[in-house]
XYZ file of C-alpha atoms in Angstrom:
73
model
C 144.598 94.714 -158.686
C 145.315 91.058 -158.002
C 143.041 88.545 -159.694
C 142.437 85.805 -157.177
C 139.356 84.304 -158.801
C 138.985 81.629 -161.419
C 140.454 78.705 -159.500
C 143.570 80.566 -158.375
C 142.253 80.906 -154.854
C 140.506 78.281 -152.785
C 139.265 78.341 -149.238
C 136.900 80.386 -147.118
C 134.401 82.710 -148.741
C 132.571 85.830 -147.680
C 129.029 85.192 -146.561
C 127.639 88.048 -148.681
C 129.489 87.162 -151.887
C 130.221 83.508 -152.552
C 132.490 84.321 -155.499
C 134.989 86.458 -153.580
C 137.542 84.354 -151.665
C 138.829 85.650 -148.335
C 142.025 83.595 -148.383
C 144.594 82.171 -150.781
C 146.975 79.286 -150.224
C 150.758 79.602 -150.024
C 150.896 77.981 -153.469
C 148.432 80.516 -154.895
C 150.360 83.438 -153.391
C 153.584 82.092 -154.885
C 151.950 81.774 -158.304
C 150.440 85.264 -158.175
C 153.835 86.863 -157.487
C 156.011 84.332 -159.369
C 157.826 83.241 -156.216
C 158.881 79.788 -155.112
C 156.712 78.384 -152.314
C 159.782 78.054 -150.071
C 160.438 81.787 -150.464
C 156.826 82.588 -149.516
C 157.057 80.332 -146.454
C 160.299 82.075 -145.453
C 158.606 85.491 -145.773
C 155.753 84.197 -143.594
C 158.250 82.966 -140.988
C 160.005 86.367 -141.068
C 156.679 88.154 -140.492
C 156.590 89.828 -143.910
C 153.308 88.144 -144.852
C 150.456 87.849 -142.352
C 148.588 84.544 -142.304
C 145.764 82.662 -140.671
C 146.424 79.135 -139.489
C 144.044 76.277 -138.910
C 146.104 73.414 -137.581
C 148.862 72.875 -140.150
C 146.937 74.691 -142.875
C 148.228 78.163 -143.755
C 145.996 80.696 -145.508
C 146.861 84.227 -146.589
C 144.045 86.781 -146.482
C 143.221 88.410 -149.825
C 143.681 91.765 -148.076
C 147.285 90.749 -147.401
C 147.769 89.841 -151.085
C 146.487 93.298 -152.036
C 148.673 95.012 -149.422
C 151.726 93.136 -150.665
C 150.958 94.084 -154.275
C 150.588 97.781 -153.385
C 153.732 97.808 -151.256
C 156.009 96.065 -153.747
C 154.713 97.154 -157.144
């Protein structure tokens, strides 16, 4: 299980549970998996990580973090 609480993740929150983030930043994803941000951005470009974009802002759904953890651990 990936711990994305406690300041690690910022962004949009579920309406029913304010404390559970729906998205993490590229920086947070890189920190969670001990990757360089450039590597994470390359994986996003290659379609290996699904994202949501709002203008130039890139957010990775927590469900994608969990999927990635299950697939590669």
